[in-house]
XYZ file of C-alpha atoms in Angstrom:
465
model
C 28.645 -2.727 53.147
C 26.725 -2.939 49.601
C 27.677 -4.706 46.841
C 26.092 -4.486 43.158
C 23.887 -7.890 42.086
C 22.698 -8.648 38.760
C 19.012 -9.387 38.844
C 18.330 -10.902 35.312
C 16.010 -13.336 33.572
C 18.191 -16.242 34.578
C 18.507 -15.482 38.319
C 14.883 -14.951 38.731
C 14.044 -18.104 37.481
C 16.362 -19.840 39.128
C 15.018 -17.648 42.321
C 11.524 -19.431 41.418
C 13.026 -22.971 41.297
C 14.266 -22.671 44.706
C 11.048 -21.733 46.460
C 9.849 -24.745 45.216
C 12.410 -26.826 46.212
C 13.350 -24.910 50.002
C 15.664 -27.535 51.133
C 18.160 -26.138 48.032
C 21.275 -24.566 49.101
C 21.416 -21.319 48.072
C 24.293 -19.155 47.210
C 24.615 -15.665 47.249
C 24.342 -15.074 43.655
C 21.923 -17.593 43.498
C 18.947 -15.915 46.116
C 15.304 -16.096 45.933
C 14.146 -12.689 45.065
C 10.843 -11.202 45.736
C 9.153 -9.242 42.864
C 7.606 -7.108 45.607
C 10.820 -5.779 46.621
C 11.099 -3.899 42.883
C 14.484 -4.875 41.970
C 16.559 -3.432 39.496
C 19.766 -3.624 37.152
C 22.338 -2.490 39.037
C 20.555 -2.002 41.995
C 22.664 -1.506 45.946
C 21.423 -4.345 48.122
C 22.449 -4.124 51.912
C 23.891 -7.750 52.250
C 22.861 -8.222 56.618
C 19.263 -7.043 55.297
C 19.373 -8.951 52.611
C 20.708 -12.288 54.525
C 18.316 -11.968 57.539
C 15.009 -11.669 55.109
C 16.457 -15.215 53.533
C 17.003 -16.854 56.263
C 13.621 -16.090 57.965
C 12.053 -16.959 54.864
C 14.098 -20.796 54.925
C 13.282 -21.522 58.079
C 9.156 -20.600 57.400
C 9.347 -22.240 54.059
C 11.240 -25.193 55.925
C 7.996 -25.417 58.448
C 5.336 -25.574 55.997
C 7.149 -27.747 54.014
C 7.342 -29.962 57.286
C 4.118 -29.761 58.343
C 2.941 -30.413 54.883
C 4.661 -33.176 53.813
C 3.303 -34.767 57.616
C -0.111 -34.196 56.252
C 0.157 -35.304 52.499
C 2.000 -38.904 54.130
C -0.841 -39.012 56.656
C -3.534 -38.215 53.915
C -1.776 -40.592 51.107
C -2.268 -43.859 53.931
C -6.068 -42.908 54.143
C -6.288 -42.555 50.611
C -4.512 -45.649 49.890
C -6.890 -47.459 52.615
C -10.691 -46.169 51.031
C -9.454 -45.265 47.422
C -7.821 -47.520 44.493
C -5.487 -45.923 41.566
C -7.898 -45.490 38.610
C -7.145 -44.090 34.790
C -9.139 -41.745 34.997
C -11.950 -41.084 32.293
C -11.833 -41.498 28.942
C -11.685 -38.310 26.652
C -10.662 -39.866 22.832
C -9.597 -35.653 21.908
C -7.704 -37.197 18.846
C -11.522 -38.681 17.592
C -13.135 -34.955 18.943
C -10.964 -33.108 17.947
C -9.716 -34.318 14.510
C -10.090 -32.006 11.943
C -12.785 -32.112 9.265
C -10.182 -31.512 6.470
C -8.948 -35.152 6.889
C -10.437 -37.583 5.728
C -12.785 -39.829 7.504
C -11.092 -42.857 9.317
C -11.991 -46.552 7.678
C -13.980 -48.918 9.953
C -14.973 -53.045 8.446
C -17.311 -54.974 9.642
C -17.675 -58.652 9.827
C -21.023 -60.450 8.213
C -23.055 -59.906 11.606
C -22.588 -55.838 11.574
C -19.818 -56.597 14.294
C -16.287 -53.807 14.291
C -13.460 -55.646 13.116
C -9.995 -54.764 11.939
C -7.207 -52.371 14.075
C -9.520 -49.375 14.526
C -12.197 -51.027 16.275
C -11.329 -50.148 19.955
C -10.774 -46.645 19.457
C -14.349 -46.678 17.586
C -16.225 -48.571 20.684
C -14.226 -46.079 22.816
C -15.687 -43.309 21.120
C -19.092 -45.113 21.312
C -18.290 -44.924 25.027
C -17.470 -41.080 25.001
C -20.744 -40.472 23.328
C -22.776 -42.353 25.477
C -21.703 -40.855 28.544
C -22.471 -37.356 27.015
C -25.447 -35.784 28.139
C -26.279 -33.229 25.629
C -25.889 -36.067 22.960
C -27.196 -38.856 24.648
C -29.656 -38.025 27.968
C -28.655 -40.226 30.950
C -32.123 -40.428 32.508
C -33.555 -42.640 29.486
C -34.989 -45.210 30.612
C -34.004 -47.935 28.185
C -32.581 -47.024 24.114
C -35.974 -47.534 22.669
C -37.419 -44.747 24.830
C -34.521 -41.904 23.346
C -36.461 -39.486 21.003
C -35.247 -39.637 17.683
C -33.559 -36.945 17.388
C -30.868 -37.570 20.174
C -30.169 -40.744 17.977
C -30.142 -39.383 14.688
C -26.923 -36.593 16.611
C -25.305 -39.333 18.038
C -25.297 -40.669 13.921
C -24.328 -37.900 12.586
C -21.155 -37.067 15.222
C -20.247 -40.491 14.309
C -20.694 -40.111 10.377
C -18.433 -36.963 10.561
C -15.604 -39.239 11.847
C -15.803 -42.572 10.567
C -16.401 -43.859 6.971
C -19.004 -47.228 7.677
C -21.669 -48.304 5.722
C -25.079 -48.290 7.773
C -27.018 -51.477 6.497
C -30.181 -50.978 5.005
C -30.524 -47.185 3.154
C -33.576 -45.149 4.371
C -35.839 -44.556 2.514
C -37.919 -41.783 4.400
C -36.536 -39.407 2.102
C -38.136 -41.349 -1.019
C -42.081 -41.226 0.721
C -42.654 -37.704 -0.954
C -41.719 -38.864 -4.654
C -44.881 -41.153 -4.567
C -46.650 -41.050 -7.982
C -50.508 -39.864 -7.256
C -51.573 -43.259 -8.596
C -49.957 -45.346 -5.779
C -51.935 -45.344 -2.611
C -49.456 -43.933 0.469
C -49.707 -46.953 2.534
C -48.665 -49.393 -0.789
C -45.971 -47.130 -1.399
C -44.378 -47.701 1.763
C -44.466 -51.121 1.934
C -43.389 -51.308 -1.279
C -40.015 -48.798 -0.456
C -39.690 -51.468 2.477
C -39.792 -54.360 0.411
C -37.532 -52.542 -2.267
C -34.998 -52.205 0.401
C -34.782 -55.886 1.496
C -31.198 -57.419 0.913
C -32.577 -60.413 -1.084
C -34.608 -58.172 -2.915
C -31.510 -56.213 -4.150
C -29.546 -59.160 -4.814
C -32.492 -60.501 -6.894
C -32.220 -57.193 -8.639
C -28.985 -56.963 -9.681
C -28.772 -60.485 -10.963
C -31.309 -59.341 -13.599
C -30.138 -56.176 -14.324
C -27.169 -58.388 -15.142
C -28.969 -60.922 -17.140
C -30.092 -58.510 -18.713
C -27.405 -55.989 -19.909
C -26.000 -60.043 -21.651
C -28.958 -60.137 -23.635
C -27.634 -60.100 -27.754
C -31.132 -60.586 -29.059
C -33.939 -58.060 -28.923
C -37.026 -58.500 -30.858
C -38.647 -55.516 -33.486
C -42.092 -56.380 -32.768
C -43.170 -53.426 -30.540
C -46.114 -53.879 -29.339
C -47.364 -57.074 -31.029
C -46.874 -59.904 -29.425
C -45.536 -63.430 -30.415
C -48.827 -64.672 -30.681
C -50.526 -61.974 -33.230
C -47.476 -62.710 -35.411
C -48.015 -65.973 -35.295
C -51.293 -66.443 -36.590
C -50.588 -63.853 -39.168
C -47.510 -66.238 -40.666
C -49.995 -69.173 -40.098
C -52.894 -67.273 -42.142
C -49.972 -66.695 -44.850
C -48.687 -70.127 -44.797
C -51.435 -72.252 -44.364
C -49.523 -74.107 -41.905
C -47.931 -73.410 -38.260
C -44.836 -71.130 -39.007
C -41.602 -72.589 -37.809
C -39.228 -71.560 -35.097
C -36.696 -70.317 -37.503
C -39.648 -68.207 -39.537
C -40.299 -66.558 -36.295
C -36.893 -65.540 -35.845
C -36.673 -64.121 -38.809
C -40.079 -61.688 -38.238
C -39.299 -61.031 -35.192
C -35.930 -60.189 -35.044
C -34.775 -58.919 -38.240
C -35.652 -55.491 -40.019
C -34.623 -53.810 -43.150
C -31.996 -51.674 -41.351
C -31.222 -52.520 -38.254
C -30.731 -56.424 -38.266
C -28.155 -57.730 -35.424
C -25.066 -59.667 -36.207
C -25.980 -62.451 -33.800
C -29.465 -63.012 -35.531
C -27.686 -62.665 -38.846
C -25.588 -65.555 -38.041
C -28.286 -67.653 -36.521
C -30.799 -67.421 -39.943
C -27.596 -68.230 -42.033
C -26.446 -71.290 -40.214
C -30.366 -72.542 -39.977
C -30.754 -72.122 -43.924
C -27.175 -74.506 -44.314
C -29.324 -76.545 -41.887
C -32.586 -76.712 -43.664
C -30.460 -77.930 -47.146
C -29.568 -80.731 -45.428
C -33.121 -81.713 -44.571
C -34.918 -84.404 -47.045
C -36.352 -82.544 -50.741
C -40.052 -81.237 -49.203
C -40.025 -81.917 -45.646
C -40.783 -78.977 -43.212
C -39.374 -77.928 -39.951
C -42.162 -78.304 -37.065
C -41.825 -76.805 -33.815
C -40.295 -79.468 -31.925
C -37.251 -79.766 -29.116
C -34.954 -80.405 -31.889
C -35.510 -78.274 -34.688
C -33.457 -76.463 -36.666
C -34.111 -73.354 -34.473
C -32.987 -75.390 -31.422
C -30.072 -76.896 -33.058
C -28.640 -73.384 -34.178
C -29.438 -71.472 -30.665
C -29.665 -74.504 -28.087
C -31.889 -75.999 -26.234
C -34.806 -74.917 -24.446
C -34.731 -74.692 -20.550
C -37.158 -76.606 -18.836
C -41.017 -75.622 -18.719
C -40.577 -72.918 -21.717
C -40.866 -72.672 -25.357
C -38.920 -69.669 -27.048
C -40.278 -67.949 -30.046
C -43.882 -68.425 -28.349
C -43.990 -65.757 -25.634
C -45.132 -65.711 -22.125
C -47.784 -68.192 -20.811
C -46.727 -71.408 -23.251
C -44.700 -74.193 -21.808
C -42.519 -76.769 -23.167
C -45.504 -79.724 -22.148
C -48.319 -77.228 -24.344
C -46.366 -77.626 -27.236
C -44.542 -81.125 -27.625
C -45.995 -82.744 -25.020
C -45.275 -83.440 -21.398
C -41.750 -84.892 -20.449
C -42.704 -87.231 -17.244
C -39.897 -87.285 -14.538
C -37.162 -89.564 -14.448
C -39.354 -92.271 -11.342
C -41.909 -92.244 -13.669
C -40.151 -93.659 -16.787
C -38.055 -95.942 -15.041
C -41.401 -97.270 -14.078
C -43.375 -97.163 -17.431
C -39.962 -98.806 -18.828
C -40.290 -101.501 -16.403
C -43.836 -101.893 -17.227
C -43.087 -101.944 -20.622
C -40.534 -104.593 -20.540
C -42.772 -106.597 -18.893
C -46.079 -106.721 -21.662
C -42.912 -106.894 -23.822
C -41.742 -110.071 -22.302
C -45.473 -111.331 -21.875
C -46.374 -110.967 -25.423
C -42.702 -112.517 -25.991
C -43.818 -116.119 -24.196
C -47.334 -115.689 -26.094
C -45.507 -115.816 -29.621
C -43.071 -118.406 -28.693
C -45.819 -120.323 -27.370
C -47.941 -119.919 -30.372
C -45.200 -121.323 -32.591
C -44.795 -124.196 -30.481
C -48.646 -125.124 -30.866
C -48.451 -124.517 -34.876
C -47.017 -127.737 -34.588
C -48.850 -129.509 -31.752
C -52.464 -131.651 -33.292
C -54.141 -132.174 -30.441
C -54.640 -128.374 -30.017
C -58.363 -127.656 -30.217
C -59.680 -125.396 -33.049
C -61.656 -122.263 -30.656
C -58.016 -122.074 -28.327
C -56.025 -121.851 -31.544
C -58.668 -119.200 -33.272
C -58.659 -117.261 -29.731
C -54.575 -117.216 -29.362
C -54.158 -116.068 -32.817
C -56.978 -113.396 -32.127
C -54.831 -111.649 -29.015
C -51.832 -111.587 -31.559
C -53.582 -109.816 -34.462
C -54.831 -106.865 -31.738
C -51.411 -106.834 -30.420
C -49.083 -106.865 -33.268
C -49.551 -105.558 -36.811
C -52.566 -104.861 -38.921
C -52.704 -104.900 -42.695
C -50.777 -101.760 -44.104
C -53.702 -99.527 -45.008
C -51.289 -95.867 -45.725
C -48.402 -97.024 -47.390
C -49.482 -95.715 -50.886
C -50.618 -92.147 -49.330
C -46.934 -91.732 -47.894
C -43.609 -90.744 -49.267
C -40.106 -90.039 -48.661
C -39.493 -86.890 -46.750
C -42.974 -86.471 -45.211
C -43.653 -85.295 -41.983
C -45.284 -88.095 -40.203
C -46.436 -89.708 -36.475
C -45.280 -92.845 -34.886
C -48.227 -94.976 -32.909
C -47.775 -97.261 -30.497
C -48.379 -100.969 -30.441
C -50.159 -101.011 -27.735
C -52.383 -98.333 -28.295
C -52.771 -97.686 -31.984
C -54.705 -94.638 -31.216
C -52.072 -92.756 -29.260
C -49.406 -90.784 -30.516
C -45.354 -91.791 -29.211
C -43.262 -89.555 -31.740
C -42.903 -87.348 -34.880
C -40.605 -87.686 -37.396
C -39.636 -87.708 -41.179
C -39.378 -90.554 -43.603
C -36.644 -91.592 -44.382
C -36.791 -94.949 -46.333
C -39.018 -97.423 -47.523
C -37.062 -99.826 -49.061
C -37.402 -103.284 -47.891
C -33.761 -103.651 -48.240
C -32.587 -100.656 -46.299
C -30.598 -100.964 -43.204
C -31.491 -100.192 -39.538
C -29.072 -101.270 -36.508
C -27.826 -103.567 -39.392
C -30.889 -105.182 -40.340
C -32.607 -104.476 -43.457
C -36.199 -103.334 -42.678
C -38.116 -105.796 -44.587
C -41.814 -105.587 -46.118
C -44.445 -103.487 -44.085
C -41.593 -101.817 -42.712
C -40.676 -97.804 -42.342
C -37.645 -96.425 -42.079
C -38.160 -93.373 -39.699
C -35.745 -90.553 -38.547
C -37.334 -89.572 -34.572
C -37.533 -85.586 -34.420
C -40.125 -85.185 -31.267
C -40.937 -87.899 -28.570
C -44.011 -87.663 -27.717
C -43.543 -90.889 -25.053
C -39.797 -91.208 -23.449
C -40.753 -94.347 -22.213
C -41.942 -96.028 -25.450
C -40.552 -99.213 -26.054
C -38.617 -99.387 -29.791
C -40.655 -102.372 -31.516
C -37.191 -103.637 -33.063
C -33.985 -102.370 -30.773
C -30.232 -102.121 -32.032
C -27.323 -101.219 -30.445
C -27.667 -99.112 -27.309
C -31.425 -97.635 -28.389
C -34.026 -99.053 -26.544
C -36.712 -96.710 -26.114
C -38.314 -93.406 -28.639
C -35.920 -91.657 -26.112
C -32.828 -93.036 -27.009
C -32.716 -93.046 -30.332
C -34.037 -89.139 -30.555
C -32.492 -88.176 -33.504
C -31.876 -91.302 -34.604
C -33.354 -94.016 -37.269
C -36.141 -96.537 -35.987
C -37.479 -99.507 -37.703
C -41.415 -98.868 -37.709
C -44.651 -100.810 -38.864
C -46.265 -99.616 -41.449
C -49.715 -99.572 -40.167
C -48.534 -97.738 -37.265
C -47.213 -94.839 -39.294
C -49.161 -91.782 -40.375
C -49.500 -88.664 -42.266
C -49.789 -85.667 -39.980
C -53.009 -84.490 -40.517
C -54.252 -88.135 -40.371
C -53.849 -88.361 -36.317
């Protein structure tokens, strides 16, 4: 008996299925073929033949499977006794094998050069696939300062490829050959290294930045402040002002900026407010100073490098040292004080002998004021000096003057005869006591700026210091 079976594409693979799995019941359209037998479409199979060869093959297919699921149980409790379940190793294809088209995955860092942020593990997993690579990173170094350079500068440049991080500090090998002839090799490298310092760059920047504010740039070339100076002093006969050497420094025929413009025409509304023939002196508050600002401490502008703020008006002690000069001070003050009051007491008093009374009203004449000797050389609007009145020979503060009128007014108090009328423009002693306070002025400090009542014996022309 024959009978005509379709052997397709779906039979066979069904066919396939069920020699895997032997303990399938098969049907008789549904029987594992064997592609040595050569089968055909439309093919005569003899159905006994055909039977016999299946069921031989079930029952040897039934034995191995038998025997060999005996062995995989027995081998699974050894395995299971010596062995634990493990992961297995760790590949990372998507980081290997991510194309160079995309772009390069983002990876922070915290302020100690630490991975942060959601990409981190994969990166340190990557680290990890790198490390265990030998023909990136040899196994039998002996510790990571022994690997040969090159091995390290791969293992940089696989991860470059794949992750966009900053590196720290730049190299600089690659700027060693642009050394100028001049500079000795080994200066030029420590100078690259110390070029490539953090704090250096910082540094940097900050004055690139300072200086791309700058409004004001002088015209002088290459002469400096202090050629131009003693040219304008030569011209002048006198010390050129602040303002004067704004104005030949900074100012040309064609090219003048706006910012210096505007300083030289608010100084000139300034300077018509001054007194009919006094000058402007270099001082912390002149006109210059007043118009632009002040100075910051230890330098002078408008005098160039090397001259500080103590070379030119004097030095400005710290803020201990005139609280204790003030308290000093206050103390001859209050001395001299109980000397005069007891003076005028005596006046009165008979039985005081003649040599105490000539020696008490000795100390008070070297202390106090001398006959006015340079009140006809002096006159309103000069430029003069204040002394002090304990030292008649040293120099507390400049000025102009302002008054001479016995009848004029300071702190509410006319001045009186042998009295000046001063306006303070430089202090050359902060701790100075004023010889006749008002109001909240004290000391030459406090009333910078301000009028003072001064003896006139202790008031001077400039040029008679």
């Amino acid at each position: 008996m024959s009978t005509r079976t379709h052997v397709g594409k779906r039979v066979y693979n069904e066919g396939v299925q069920q020699r895997k799995n032997p303990y399938q019941t098969h049907s008789q359209n549904n029987l594992p073929l064997n592609e040595d037998i050569g089968f055909e479409h439309n093919h005569l199979v003899d159905c006994d033949a055909l039977s016999s060869q299946l069921e031989e093959t079930i029952q040897q297919s039934t034995c191995e499977h038998i025997d060999g699921t005996n062995e995989v149980q027995n081998g699974c409790g050894n395995v299971q006794e010596n062995e634990k379940k493990t992961r297995g190793a760790t590949h990372m294809l998507e980081i290997w094998g991510r194309p160079s088209t995309l772009p390069r995955i983002q990876l922070d860092f915290d302020q100690f050069g630490r991975p942060i942020g959601p990409n981190r593990s994969k990166f340190c997993e990557f680290l990890g696939t790198i490390a265990r690579n030998g023909m990136y990173c040899p196994l039998d170094a002996e510790d990571w300062h022994k690997m040969p350079n090159e091995y390290k500068t791969k293992m940089l440049n696989i991860v470059k490829s794949r992750y966009n991080i900053s590196l720290g500090d730049e190299d600089v090998s690659h700027l060693i050959n642009d050394r100028d002839e001049r500079v000795l090799e080994d200066q030029w490298a420590n100078l690259l290294t110390y070029w490539n310092k953090e704090e250096v760059k910082v540094r940097s920047e900050k004055n690139q930045d300072a200086r791309s504010k700058r409004t004001m740039h002088h015209l002088t070339g290459k002469r400096p402040f202090a050629q131009i100076i003693d040219k304008l002093e030569k011209e002048k006969g006198r010390p050129p002002s602040r303002a004067e050497l704004l104005d030949a420094c900074y100012t040309s025929s064609t090219n003048t900026p706006f910012i210096v413009s505007k300083y030289l025409a608010e100084i000139e509304k300034l300077r018509q407010e001054l007194p009919e023939g006094s000058e402007d002196p270099v001082g912390p508050n002149d006109l210059y100073a007043q118009v632009t600002g002040q100075d910051k401490p230890g330098r002078v502008r408008m005098f160039g490098e090397g001259v500080s703020s103590s070379d030119v008006w004097g030095e400005v002690p710290n803020r201990n040292r005139c609280k204790r000069i003030m308290l000093e001070q206050r103390s001859e003050i209050l001395k001299m004080k109980n000397e005069i009051a007891e003076l005028q007491s005596q006046r009165f008093t008979p039985q005081m002998s003649a040599p105490q009374n000539a020696q008490s009203l000795a100390s008070l004449s070297n202390n106090f004021i001398r006959p006015v000797s340079t009140k006809e050389h002096l006159q309103v609007g000069d430029y003069v000096v204040l002394k002090s009145i304990f030292d008649p020979t040293k120099v507390v503060a400049k000025g102009y003057l302002h008054s001479t009128d016995p009848n004029a007014e300071v702190g509410k108090q006319a001045l009186g005869e042998n009295w000046y009328q001063v306006n303070v423009k430089v202090v050359c002693d902060s701790t100075e006591q004023l010889i006749r306070p008002y109001d909240h002025y004290q000391t030459l400090q406090d009333a910078y700026g301000a009028m003072v009542a001064w003896p006139c014996n202790l008031v001077t022309p400039t040029g008679c210091q």
